[in-house]
Structure formats: C-alpha cells, structure tokens
Amino acid sequence: MSVQYEVSLVTGDFPKAGTIDRIFVTLVGSRGNSEKVRVGLAWMVDKIRKGSVRTIKIQCGNDLGEILLVRLYKDKHTLLPEDSWHCQYVTVKAPNQKVYNFPCYSWLEDENTLDIIEGTARRKAEYRSTVLEQHWVDELQRRQKAYQWSTYAPGIPRCIKAESSDDLPKDAQFTLDRKVHIAFNIDSALLDLGLNPLKLLNSVWNNVGEFRRYLDFTKVPVAAHVMKHWKEDTFFGYQYLNGSNPQLIRRCRTIPAKFPVTDEMVSTLLGPNTTLQQELQKGKIFLVDYELLDGIPAHSISGDQQYLEAPMCLLYVNPQDELIPIAIQIKQKPGPQNPIFLPSDSKYDWRLAKIWARHADTQIHQLVSHLLKTHLFAEIFCVATLRMLPNAHPIFKLLMPHLKYTLDINTAARKLLISDGGVFDQAFSTGGSAKLQILQRALEQTTYSSLCLPEDLASRNVEHLPRYYYRDDALKIWSAINRFVDSIVNVYYQDDGSVQEDSEIQAWAMEIFTEGFLARESSGFPTVFHTKADLTKYLTMVIFTCSGRHAAVNTGQYDWGSWIPNSPSTMQKPPPSEKEKVGKLDIMRTLPGKKETALVVATVYLLSKTSPTSTKLGMYVEERFTEAAPKACIEKFQQDLLQITHEIKKRNQALDLKYEYLQPDLIENSVAI
Ligand code: FE2
C-alpha cells in the first residue's frame, strides 16, 4: 500500500542563502529508502528563496520505518553558475503523523550530497543502526578532511589550516550580512573616524590637546571619561578592576624582593596609625606584575627602535575603598638605575611611570588576555569540536553556537593584525618577533585552573576587593553557565560511567590537550573525564571563555584604548633611569606618534564593533536540540541570564561609570569579533 511523507525544507534567512540550483531529497528509513524527489518545479529554474519553507510530498510503496537520515542532493544548471544553498532545517511528517526533525544549518555546494541525521542527541554507542554507524564514520572523515590543524608558529596553540576566509569551509565563514558589516578595513575606519590625514605623518604629538581635536567622543561616554580622567590615580586603579583588562590584579601578601618598596616611601599615602606591613596583613595591598614581558626585545617601527619594559605596580585600597597606585618600578631588576616612582614624585615622573604601566598593560591585554586567552583558545575548542564530535553528539549541539564564526574572525586576525607587516608590526612595541615570544611564554604559563573563573579569583585572592564589578558579574555569568551545562549533562549522562564510556568526548579532550595546549602536562588540562562533574566544569570553562571572558576584554577596546595616552601601543623613548629628569615634552616624545595613533584607534574601533546580526549569550537561533528536556534547560538558562541583566542594570543605576561589558544581553554568544 502506498504511503505518503510530507517533507518541509527551511532555507537560511540571510543574503545568498537561497539557490537557483536543483535540490533533491531522499528519505533514509530503517526499513528502506524513498525515491529521489526534486524540490520545486522540474521543467524550469525554480529559485528557492532565503527564509522560505518548501514542502514536498514523497510517495513510497511501503512504510520506511523510523526515518534515520534525510539525504539532500544539489545539481547545478548546465548553463548557469553554481549557486550554493544553505539548508537550515528539515522536518518529515510520516504517514502515522509522527514528525521527525533534522537540524542541518549547513551549506550545500557544487554538485554534492549531504546526509542529515535525525535530531535526537546521541552518543556513538546509542546509534544502533548500521546506516547510522556508517554515517558517523563518513561525517567525521569529511570533517577531519575539511578542518585540519596547522602550525602558525611553534609554541603557540595550533590553529585552523586556512590562509584566508575563502579557504575555510563555507559553514565556518561569516554569512554575507555579517561579513559586510565587519569587513576589517583600516582605511575605511580611518575615514569614519576622520583620522585619515594622520596616517602618513611620521611626527610625534606636541601635546594631548592636539590629539583631542581629532577625536569625537560625544557618542562614546566611557572614552570621554577616559580622556577627562586619565591622569588621576583613582582612575588608574579603577582600570585594573573594571577596564578592558580586568584579570591581572592580585593580592600582595609580602613585598617582593625585586620590588623593594619601603614603609617610608608610602607612609604618607597610607595615612597615620598604620604601616605597609599592617596594610599587607589586612589585605589592602595589591600587585600587578608584568614580568611576562621581561627581556622580550622591543620591535623597531619604520627603522626606529621602540622600547618595552616589564613594570610592577603596587596598589592600595584606601579607607574610601578606592584602589590607588602607590609605587611603580618600570623594570624588573631593582637598582639605582631603576627608581621606584611614587605619587609624591614630580608630576611628570609619576605620570610617565603610570604610562609605562599602561603601555605594558596594553600589550598584555591585546596579546594575552584577548588574543591568546579568548580568540586562540576558542579556536582550539572549535577545531577539536568539529573534528571529534559529530552533529548528533549532545556536546556538539551544546557547544557549536558558542564556537560560531571564530575560525573566520581568527583567520582575519592572523592576516591583518599579527601577520608580517600587520597592525602589530606597524604600531606596537611588541610587533615583529616579540609578539610570538609573548604568546609562547603566556601559553607556557597558562593553566586549566586559571581559566576556571572561581579558581582564578581565589588564586589571585581578590574575593574582597571593593568595586570589582568585573568579578561580581563574571561570577554570576560563570554560575549561570555552570547550572545550564550541569542540566544538559544530566540529561545525557546517567552516571560517571557513561562519561568514561563516551569515547567521543574523551577523544575530544585529548585533541584539545595535544593540539591546543601542546601536551604540556603542567598546564593541568584534563586529558580524560572521570566524572560528570569533570565534564561539567570543563564545558563551563569552554562556554565562559567564548562568551563572558571574551566580552570582558573585547567590548571595551575602543572605550579604554582610543585615548592613546591611556593605552600607548608603543614607547619611543627608554624609561628614565633617575628622577626629576622628564618634562611634558619628554612624555609626548615617548608616546606613539601620529601615524601609530591613527592605526591603533582605527583598529580598536573595528574590533569593538558589534554586528547587527550578532547573537547574544544564551540565544540559540540554531535549534540543534530537538527534544523537550534540553529545550527546557535552555529556557531556564535564558531566565537566569535575564535575571542577571536586571541585577546589573540596577547596580549600574547608582554608578557614575556603568560597568556593562558582562551584561548578558550585551555579551556575544561566541568569539566572533
Ligand atoms: Fe575579540
């Protein structure tokens, strides 16, 4: 007896997602396959439009049993150019009215076939069908061919093999609307900002007023605040808490021998009736140490030697709960040629010492906190996920939305920012080989624990630092992600044994350890998951890295980095070796020149842009999970995030300078800019 299946195909809703090519469908069931049926009209060019839903009926001589796969084919027209098609979703209604869901979210290119597995999440051991087992093998083989590891430089995480965006599989590329919006074009950014006249000027700034005339911060309140307050000590301290690089500060328990600050030096700042020792014991003294930069040779820009040092800054939480700097030493090795600068020194000595600290912070922020610890780590997770987990795996479904577009943005970053002759080489003291040395050192020092937020805060001993909004908001985000991941893991793993038996997830962890963290055991990165708790913590770390951690260091780049005296990309003069030798003009001659300033401002402007098509944390526009249980977990996660948004907005109402970078409705779901 003939039976009929109703098949609906949803096309992606963005430019160029539709096709004029011919699409065909076959249903693969547990009891046989259907005929291959054309979608649309057979005798003419029938365009499948973006965002459309096409429904066809497929007649079969007998019941196909459970529908396991939908097989899609694309043929191009003989005389017309190839036209790729983005299939978003397919549903199949069986004769018994049962509806099967097939999330796809893939491009079909050239004259190819694509098998989509039914949407129920499952691990390999749960396939129980030779058809599906073969599908598993084919899918991973295809992915491992399409997504290959490459070594960009020794000692840094391996990355995707692609020279440019066009080398990436189309599924990993930005959709056209996003590509157009983001387009990394420094020249157009310079024009937008009115900085074009500066790009050919090799001269230095004579005074900051000259620079101020080029910048319009009327629509950028944080940048306007930076411009107004950058010389103030309270503002300088505040940046370590809530600026664009808020993860470095740690409590100081004893003054390091290499930074011999004495009680006498700081006693006027600490006030009467206390000592440095007492304040250390009370937990009021903090340290930021840029040791990682020590000994890295600075780059030359256009033949001019630049300067790079590794300062240390001691900070104090005063009785008004303000964090203020109380001593800065510009180089690591103490000695008479390396004075400890103090707020009581001359105005210009102290200002220049702070600028040296800000310069070091700018390098660490861009190369370590931002590039390495969010972009490159997210790329490791992305490539490993694509290579080791098939579409049906629950952890693939969980993670893929948090890994979207990362390969494309990183490929662009490698090409334009850190390439030979790129922005770093043109405007940063850490251009040339310095940037790679810094990335290598930073990777060597990265531990699993340091990426797990609660452990990082505990090791830095900053749980009680006042007005540390980054910490407060990040902990809320971490906890919400953790509860969400825990709920998903509970749906798919009955006990610890089921985690241990999941060969796919174990292979995934090993791939990350080997390719990303270069098999360095001292990193503490797990190579195996023994328990559900192990897996939950790890997945929380992955999603937090790709969302909250990135937002905290990415979103404020233009806010904090466009007023160049506050975030100098390079230093053109060496640091003073004695006090009372520098004046205002020395500071201007040390800061980046006009050309470098223009380039850096244009770059941070581009890197801070949010796309109108961006997806915010917890918004799963791709419905990869089809069952009710994970959908309920997602809904709860979204409610949690909404609550956090309300709390942050409420807190911010009382603040002069709002901290919004970790407001969930402003956090991107993945590293995509
Ligand atoms: Fe970024």
XYZ file of C-alpha atoms and ligand atoms in Angstrom:
674
model
C 0.000 0.000 0.000
C 1.378 3.382 -0.988
C 2.197 5.801 1.847
C 2.985 9.490 1.793
C 5.612 11.563 3.641
C 5.454 15.329 3.892
C 8.889 16.936 3.865
C 9.443 20.629 4.690
C 12.775 22.307 3.988
C 13.675 25.610 5.623
C 16.260 27.829 3.913
C 18.563 30.144 5.896
C 17.241 33.671 6.297
C 20.212 35.771 5.227
C 21.550 37.077 1.914
C 22.576 34.447 -0.638
C 21.170 31.554 1.425
C 18.700 30.634 -1.343
C 19.551 28.906 -4.608
C 18.517 28.524 -8.205
C 20.192 25.114 -8.373
C 18.163 21.900 -8.348
C 17.632 20.298 -4.946
C 16.533 16.676 -4.490
C 15.576 14.706 -1.385
C 15.683 11.049 -0.392
C 14.419 9.725 2.930
C 16.530 7.003 4.504
C 14.497 4.841 6.861
C 15.128 1.781 8.996
C 13.095 -0.273 6.525
C 14.246 1.246 3.259
C 14.729 4.411 1.269
C 12.361 6.617 -0.666
C 12.783 7.689 -4.271
C 14.904 10.757 -5.001
C 12.414 13.601 -5.379
C 13.003 17.112 -6.776
C 12.139 20.141 -4.629
C 10.190 22.576 -6.795
C 9.293 22.632 -10.427
C 11.095 20.184 -12.662
C 10.909 21.995 -16.002
C 12.269 25.414 -15.174
C 14.702 27.393 -12.993
C 12.859 27.482 -9.683
C 14.570 29.721 -7.129
C 14.404 28.595 -3.509
C 14.343 31.907 -1.673
C 16.121 32.845 1.542
C 13.984 32.312 4.621
C 11.465 30.232 2.664
C 9.851 26.946 3.618
C 9.324 24.457 0.780
C 7.080 21.470 1.377
C 7.035 18.424 -0.866
C 5.241 15.093 -0.729
C 7.081 11.846 -1.207
C 5.128 8.703 -2.119
C 6.567 5.352 -1.123
C 5.467 1.815 -1.875
C 5.862 0.820 1.747
C 6.419 2.292 5.214
C 10.073 3.296 5.633
C 10.101 2.595 9.388
C 11.963 5.122 11.534
C 13.360 7.961 9.444
C 17.097 7.986 10.163
C 18.516 10.419 7.616
C 17.405 12.980 5.091
C 19.660 12.880 2.065
C 19.915 16.133 0.113
C 21.392 16.469 -3.362
C 22.264 19.563 -5.331
C 22.743 19.717 -9.098
C 23.685 22.890 -10.884
C 22.090 24.041 -14.116
C 24.267 23.367 -17.125
C 24.450 26.942 -18.371
C 24.267 28.822 -15.082
C 26.919 29.430 -12.411
C 26.834 27.275 -9.303
C 24.608 28.690 -6.548
C 25.163 27.354 -3.006
C 22.184 26.639 -0.788
C 22.009 26.985 2.987
C 19.683 24.396 4.466
C 18.589 25.324 7.923
C 16.185 22.635 8.947
C 14.113 19.765 7.553
C 11.035 18.189 9.067
C 9.422 14.965 7.922
C 5.831 14.080 8.717
C 5.304 10.310 8.469
C 2.016 8.658 7.480
C 1.378 7.904 11.172
C 1.632 11.708 11.817
C 4.922 11.376 13.693
C 7.131 14.389 12.984
C 10.898 13.927 12.649
C 13.253 16.908 12.995
C 16.516 17.278 11.118
C 18.527 20.325 12.178
C 21.020 20.999 9.412
C 22.486 24.542 9.427
C 24.854 23.666 6.609
C 25.688 24.795 3.118
C 25.259 22.505 0.176
C 27.785 23.433 -2.505
C 28.651 22.380 -6.029
C 27.089 19.050 -7.054
C 27.102 17.275 -3.745
C 25.129 15.141 -1.365
C 24.526 15.894 2.296
C 23.074 13.436 4.811
C 21.354 14.990 7.803
C 20.860 12.856 10.880
C 17.600 12.938 12.829
C 17.898 15.486 15.621
C 17.754 13.388 18.791
C 21.081 13.888 20.554
C 23.006 10.655 20.965
C 26.437 9.295 21.573
C 28.022 6.757 19.256
C 27.084 3.804 21.441
C 23.434 4.791 21.036
C 23.327 4.684 17.217
C 22.166 1.047 16.987
C 21.895 1.044 13.205
C 24.483 0.159 10.611
C 23.230 3.027 8.455
C 23.882 5.495 11.265
C 27.200 3.931 12.223
C 28.373 4.392 8.650
C 27.039 7.954 8.742
C 29.145 8.582 11.876
C 32.294 7.350 10.114
C 31.579 9.357 6.957
C 30.716 12.540 8.821
C 33.866 12.600 10.933
C 36.040 11.686 7.961
C 34.552 14.542 5.969
C 35.003 16.983 8.846
C 38.578 15.918 9.564
C 39.402 16.496 5.917
C 37.705 19.904 5.854
C 39.068 21.139 9.202
C 42.772 20.451 9.582
C 45.236 21.702 12.164
C 48.068 23.952 11.156
C 51.079 25.380 12.994
C 51.146 29.188 12.762
C 54.288 29.375 14.887
C 55.946 26.893 17.240
C 54.954 27.112 20.892
C 51.557 28.687 20.332
C 48.234 26.841 20.027
C 47.726 25.159 16.695
C 45.083 26.715 14.505
C 42.835 26.001 11.541
C 44.582 25.391 8.239
C 43.424 28.372 6.169
C 45.303 31.340 4.766
C 42.195 33.415 4.318
C 38.480 33.318 4.935
C 37.896 31.885 1.454
C 39.957 28.790 2.347
C 37.538 27.916 5.152
C 34.615 25.576 4.557
C 31.597 27.753 3.813
C 29.925 26.536 7.041
C 32.716 28.240 9.016
C 32.546 31.539 7.165
C 30.597 34.600 8.178
C 27.274 34.947 6.455
C 27.352 37.725 3.887
C 25.480 40.318 6.002
C 27.927 39.897 8.846
C 30.937 39.827 6.555
C 29.927 43.152 5.031
C 29.394 44.760 8.414
C 32.624 43.582 9.995
C 34.937 43.939 6.962
C 38.325 44.593 8.525
C 39.157 47.684 6.572
C 41.524 50.016 8.352
C 41.270 52.670 5.641
C 37.503 52.912 5.899
C 37.789 53.046 9.712
C 40.279 55.917 9.419
C 37.840 57.730 7.160
C 34.897 57.058 9.518
C 36.884 58.495 12.394
C 38.308 61.463 10.484
C 41.845 60.230 11.162
C 42.837 59.757 7.549
C 45.122 62.841 7.459
C 47.277 61.273 10.189
C 48.169 58.032 8.502
C 51.141 59.413 6.596
C 52.509 61.639 9.357
C 55.684 60.342 10.935
C 55.775 63.075 13.577
C 55.027 62.948 17.310
C 52.219 64.776 19.073
C 53.210 68.111 20.625
C 50.516 67.956 23.277
C 47.446 65.900 24.062
C 45.206 68.814 23.099
C 46.345 68.338 19.517
C 45.217 64.719 19.622
C 41.964 65.647 21.332
C 40.942 67.777 18.371
C 40.881 64.699 16.130
C 38.593 62.602 18.281
C 34.875 62.892 18.693
C 33.800 61.030 21.825
C 30.333 62.554 22.067
C 28.766 59.152 21.422
C 31.325 57.174 23.431
C 30.804 58.181 27.069
C 33.431 55.838 28.530
C 36.107 57.124 26.130
C 35.111 60.689 27.015
C 35.506 59.763 30.685
C 38.956 58.269 29.992
C 40.051 61.421 28.170
C 38.947 63.542 31.106
C 40.333 61.441 33.965
C 43.331 59.529 32.588
C 45.859 61.371 34.763
C 44.067 60.624 38.048
C 45.340 57.910 40.378
C 41.887 56.676 41.340
C 41.057 56.291 37.671
C 44.334 54.446 37.049
C 43.486 51.994 39.843
C 39.888 51.608 38.680
C 41.056 50.308 35.310
C 42.639 47.271 36.921
C 39.207 46.370 38.231
C 36.789 47.333 35.515
C 38.715 48.434 32.440
C 39.256 46.300 29.369
C 41.889 44.092 31.027
C 40.499 43.325 34.489
C 42.118 39.940 35.144
C 45.659 40.767 36.246
C 45.435 42.242 39.714
C 46.288 40.018 42.691
C 46.584 40.492 46.408
C 50.109 41.121 47.658
C 50.984 39.349 50.925
C 54.672 40.213 51.038
C 56.612 42.835 49.152
C 58.715 41.007 46.531
C 62.484 41.350 46.869
C 62.670 42.565 43.276
C 60.370 45.491 44.106
C 61.754 46.843 47.393
C 59.058 49.319 48.374
C 59.619 50.527 51.930
C 57.272 51.762 54.586
C 58.917 55.144 54.395
C 58.173 55.520 50.674
C 54.439 55.036 51.080
C 53.701 56.117 54.640
C 52.139 59.461 53.671
C 49.778 57.686 51.306
C 48.704 55.097 53.840
C 47.961 57.759 56.440
C 48.763 57.870 60.145
C 48.449 54.985 62.598
C 49.296 52.258 60.092
C 52.240 50.744 58.251
C 52.766 48.992 54.954
C 53.157 45.739 56.893
C 49.835 46.239 58.638
C 48.065 47.051 55.371
C 49.584 43.954 53.753
C 48.212 41.849 56.575
C 44.806 43.481 56.333
C 44.691 42.524 52.638
C 44.635 46.086 51.393
C 47.742 45.906 49.195
C 47.634 44.560 45.630
C 50.198 43.966 42.925
C 50.221 43.945 39.144
C 53.408 42.467 37.762
C 54.159 42.471 34.026
C 57.061 40.038 34.450
C 55.941 38.123 31.383
C 57.370 40.939 29.244
C 60.787 40.872 30.895
C 63.654 40.504 28.435
C 61.468 40.474 25.327
C 63.302 42.623 22.764
C 61.178 45.500 21.534
C 60.329 45.841 17.875
C 61.508 48.606 15.512
C 58.852 50.583 13.682
C 59.929 52.013 10.319
C 63.535 51.518 11.427
C 63.074 53.347 14.738
C 63.853 51.321 17.840
C 60.908 51.093 20.256
C 61.045 50.283 23.975
C 59.366 47.616 26.046
C 59.740 47.112 29.797
C 58.157 44.878 32.410
C 56.896 47.178 35.187
C 55.412 46.348 38.559
C 52.740 48.404 40.214
C 51.770 48.303 43.889
C 48.234 49.394 44.732
C 46.377 50.182 47.913
C 42.694 50.092 48.835
C 42.268 53.302 50.785
C 39.684 53.920 53.527
C 37.306 55.293 50.873
C 37.519 51.882 49.160
C 39.364 53.347 46.195
C 42.185 51.378 44.627
C 45.140 53.696 44.082
C 48.688 53.103 42.814
C 51.330 53.790 45.467
C 54.567 52.688 43.761
C 55.746 51.764 40.259
C 59.056 50.242 39.237
C 59.479 50.209 35.459
C 61.983 47.330 35.138
C 62.103 44.035 36.990
C 65.650 44.199 38.367
C 65.917 46.637 41.267
C 68.812 49.058 41.459
C 69.852 52.698 41.418
C 69.210 52.980 37.651
C 65.688 51.688 38.127
C 63.985 54.030 40.596
C 60.743 53.226 42.353
C 58.383 56.001 41.317
C 55.886 57.350 43.829
C 52.859 59.654 43.754
C 54.956 62.084 45.792
C 57.471 62.407 42.923
C 57.270 65.231 40.392
C 54.046 65.306 38.413
C 55.773 64.229 35.177
C 57.896 61.482 36.757
C 54.809 59.890 38.275
C 52.716 60.348 35.138
C 55.371 58.751 32.937
C 55.742 55.812 35.345
C 51.992 55.223 35.122
C 52.179 55.457 31.336
C 54.854 52.733 31.360
C 52.494 50.522 33.338
C 49.649 51.290 30.928
C 51.907 50.513 27.972
C 52.735 47.080 29.400
C 49.059 46.537 30.160
C 48.117 47.361 26.563
C 50.473 44.669 25.249
C 49.292 42.025 27.698
C 45.685 42.963 27.134
C 45.791 42.566 23.366
C 48.172 39.633 23.029
C 47.476 37.553 26.116
C 44.108 38.398 27.669
C 42.365 38.955 24.348
C 44.133 37.144 21.502
C 45.514 34.087 23.290
C 43.086 33.501 26.132
C 39.901 34.083 24.187
C 40.411 34.026 20.399
C 43.070 31.331 20.105
C 41.666 29.158 22.887
C 38.164 29.389 21.383
C 39.672 28.294 18.073
C 41.213 25.216 19.715
C 37.820 24.274 21.145
C 36.168 24.931 17.789
C 38.524 22.867 15.625
C 38.565 19.985 18.133
C 34.754 20.000 18.312
C 34.396 19.950 14.524
C 36.959 17.174 14.138
C 35.968 14.910 17.020
C 32.233 15.293 17.646
C 29.538 14.517 15.084
C 26.360 16.593 14.677
C 24.296 14.208 16.775
C 26.531 14.358 19.838
C 24.898 16.306 22.689
C 28.098 18.237 23.399
C 28.423 19.218 19.748
C 24.889 20.606 19.929
C 25.696 22.404 23.170
C 28.970 23.964 22.051
C 28.593 24.790 18.375
C 26.586 28.002 18.951
C 29.436 29.213 21.192
C 32.038 28.494 18.516
C 30.290 30.128 15.591
C 32.371 32.357 13.303
C 35.500 32.025 15.467
C 37.522 30.429 12.670
C 36.649 33.246 10.282
C 37.461 36.089 12.675
C 40.720 34.441 13.719
C 41.789 33.829 10.142
C 41.195 37.540 9.505
C 43.110 38.485 12.669
C 46.097 36.399 11.622
C 46.060 38.027 8.212
C 45.616 41.653 9.243
C 46.737 42.099 12.824
C 49.581 39.740 13.674
C 50.885 38.936 10.183
C 54.257 40.190 8.942
C 53.678 43.892 8.310
C 50.263 43.811 10.017
C 48.921 46.275 12.583
C 51.140 44.937 15.383
C 54.265 45.331 13.295
C 53.264 48.846 12.277
C 52.226 50.295 15.617
C 53.141 48.139 18.642
C 56.383 47.788 20.566
C 55.539 44.075 20.631
C 55.414 43.768 16.838
C 57.879 41.579 14.953
C 59.136 38.519 16.823
C 58.170 39.984 20.209
C 54.502 39.144 19.819
C 55.211 35.477 19.186
C 57.599 35.264 22.128
C 54.920 36.745 24.366
C 52.307 34.302 23.089
C 54.713 31.391 23.650
C 55.535 32.455 27.206
C 51.911 33.127 28.029
C 50.844 29.703 26.756
C 53.590 28.045 28.797
C 52.216 29.732 31.895
C 48.534 29.071 31.236
C 46.896 26.558 33.489
C 43.480 24.954 33.330
C 42.779 26.353 36.753
C 43.466 29.928 35.615
C 40.708 29.604 33.011
C 38.194 28.423 35.598
C 36.958 31.720 36.991
C 36.307 30.839 40.669
C 39.759 29.251 40.940
C 41.397 32.183 39.193
C 39.789 34.675 41.585
C 40.767 32.550 44.574
C 44.376 32.228 43.435
C 44.581 35.979 42.891
C 42.951 36.456 46.282
C 40.636 39.179 45.106
C 37.341 37.959 46.542
C 37.035 41.004 48.797
C 38.389 43.743 46.562
C 35.770 46.505 46.650
C 34.060 47.789 43.472
C 35.355 44.897 41.400
C 32.313 44.721 39.147
C 34.080 42.510 36.599
C 34.487 39.838 39.295
C 30.906 40.184 40.541
C 29.342 39.987 37.086
C 31.714 37.326 35.759
C 30.914 35.060 38.716
C 27.197 35.379 38.023
C 27.720 34.515 34.364
C 30.006 31.601 35.239
C 27.455 30.224 37.692
C 24.577 30.546 35.227
C 26.589 28.746 32.536
C 27.599 26.111 35.075
C 23.976 25.411 36.081
C 22.961 25.234 32.423
C 25.777 22.856 31.469
C 25.062 20.718 34.519
C 21.422 20.398 33.474
C 22.374 19.356 29.919
C 24.987 16.867 31.154
C 22.345 15.383 33.459
C 20.010 14.821 30.519
C 22.555 12.844 28.506
C 24.817 11.170 31.064
C 23.168 8.912 33.617
C 26.263 8.457 35.763
C 30.041 8.910 35.821
C 30.439 5.589 33.997
C 28.562 6.955 30.976
C 31.063 9.825 30.781
C 34.004 7.426 30.999
C 32.496 5.261 28.258
C 31.913 8.169 25.885
C 34.883 7.626 23.593
C 33.982 10.677 21.518
C 34.161 13.162 24.375
C 37.335 11.584 25.725
C 38.992 11.874 22.299
C 37.833 15.495 22.119
C 39.545 16.351 25.422
C 42.747 14.686 24.263
C 42.675 16.591 20.973
C 42.410 19.913 22.837
C 45.223 18.964 25.199
C 47.512 17.824 22.399
C 46.883 20.372 19.661
C 45.931 23.377 21.736
C 47.976 23.077 24.896
C 50.781 21.202 23.146
C 50.539 18.218 25.517
C 52.118 20.167 28.380
C 51.155 18.236 31.493
C 51.956 21.089 33.862
C 49.056 23.004 32.288
C 46.742 20.764 34.304
C 44.426 20.437 31.303
C 42.402 17.248 31.605
C 43.172 14.512 29.102
C 40.318 12.401 30.356
C 36.989 12.998 32.113
C 36.311 10.656 35.020
C 33.055 12.117 36.274
C 30.058 14.146 35.208
C 31.399 16.927 37.420
C 34.716 16.923 35.499
C 32.875 17.272 32.231
C 30.525 19.975 33.525
C 33.367 22.119 34.814
C 35.294 21.805 31.576
C 32.311 22.698 29.400
C 31.559 25.666 31.645
C 35.127 26.855 31.110
C 34.741 26.487 27.336
C 31.474 28.434 27.114
C 32.656 31.103 29.564
C 35.897 31.591 27.593
C 33.934 32.065 24.374
C 31.357 34.432 25.857
C 31.978 36.232 29.168
C 35.766 36.146 29.152
C 35.858 37.465 25.609
C 33.245 40.169 26.217
C 35.179 41.432 29.257
C 38.331 42.055 27.224
C 36.845 42.789 23.818
C 33.859 45.090 24.137
C 35.653 47.943 25.888
C 38.578 48.193 23.492
C 37.510 51.470 21.928
C 36.246 52.824 25.255
C 39.575 52.335 27.019
C 42.024 52.118 24.145
C 41.233 55.062 21.899
C 42.647 57.772 24.165
C 46.205 56.804 23.352
C 47.978 58.365 26.394
C 45.938 55.912 28.451
C 46.798 52.879 26.299
C 50.005 53.513 24.392
C 50.749 50.812 21.863
C 54.448 51.618 21.851
C 57.044 53.740 23.649
C 59.513 55.641 21.517
C 61.998 56.554 24.263
C 63.593 54.452 27.013
C 62.368 54.847 30.580
C 64.092 57.396 32.840
C 66.911 55.943 34.918
C 66.667 58.704 37.519
C 64.062 61.027 38.884
C 63.467 64.717 38.099
C 64.672 64.391 34.514
C 61.478 64.379 32.478
C 59.053 67.083 31.451
C 55.868 67.280 29.458
C 57.632 67.192 26.103
C 59.550 64.033 27.041
C 56.241 62.327 27.658
C 54.903 63.423 24.268
C 58.079 62.178 22.553
C 57.747 58.837 24.307
C 54.108 58.235 23.356
C 53.136 56.778 19.959
C 53.397 59.168 17.025
C 50.566 60.381 14.835
C 50.632 57.527 12.311
C 50.716 54.822 15.009
C 47.971 56.564 16.950
C 45.696 56.662 13.904
C 46.299 52.986 13.168
C 45.612 51.850 16.717
C 42.485 53.968 17.135
C 41.119 52.651 13.826
C 41.907 49.076 14.884
C 40.240 49.230 18.293
C 37.294 50.938 16.616
C 36.945 47.975 14.237
C 37.470 45.393 16.967
C 34.803 46.910 19.193
C 32.099 46.981 16.550
C 29.092 44.850 17.290
C 27.305 43.395 14.359
C 23.557 43.957 13.952
C 23.347 40.238 13.228
C 25.174 39.216 16.383
C 23.737 36.576 18.699
C 23.742 37.239 22.411
C 24.604 34.814 25.187
C 22.039 32.038 25.561
C 20.185 32.868 22.333
C 20.190 29.639 20.382
C 18.920 30.767 16.992
C 20.083 27.445 15.615
C 17.782 24.884 17.204
C 20.169 21.974 17.286
C 18.492 20.273 20.239
C 15.120 18.836 19.285
C 13.976 17.107 22.486
C 11.915 18.748 25.213
C 14.424 18.190 28.046
C 17.364 20.212 26.651
C 14.941 22.868 25.410
C 13.718 23.275 28.990
C 17.358 23.640 30.127
C 17.861 26.408 27.561
C 14.737 28.210 28.710
C 15.921 28.118 32.327
C 19.351 29.421 31.275
C 17.714 32.311 29.451
C 15.655 33.150 32.532
C 18.802 33.103 34.673
C 20.565 35.436 32.258
C 17.604 37.802 32.177
C 17.699 37.989 35.956
C 21.431 38.802 35.853
C 20.769 41.516 33.274
C 18.209 43.095 35.638
C 20.634 42.933 38.572
C 23.479 44.527 36.608
C 21.239 47.282 35.247
C 20.032 48.022 38.762
C 23.579 48.131 40.151
C 24.677 50.385 37.298
C 21.967 52.948 38.004
C 23.908 54.016 41.060
C 27.264 54.269 39.285
C 28.779 57.272 37.534
C 30.617 54.944 35.204
C 28.472 51.925 34.402
C 30.094 48.504 34.028
C 28.152 46.883 31.174
C 30.583 44.549 29.450
C 29.203 41.493 31.231
C 25.552 42.367 30.988
C 24.221 39.143 29.423
C 22.100 40.890 26.797
C 25.292 42.593 25.547
C 27.580 39.527 25.558
C 28.111 37.731 22.267
C 27.472 34.001 22.286
C 30.811 33.267 20.617
C 34.147 34.863 19.781
C 33.035 36.462 16.540
C 34.736 39.861 16.547
Fe 37.783 39.839 20.069
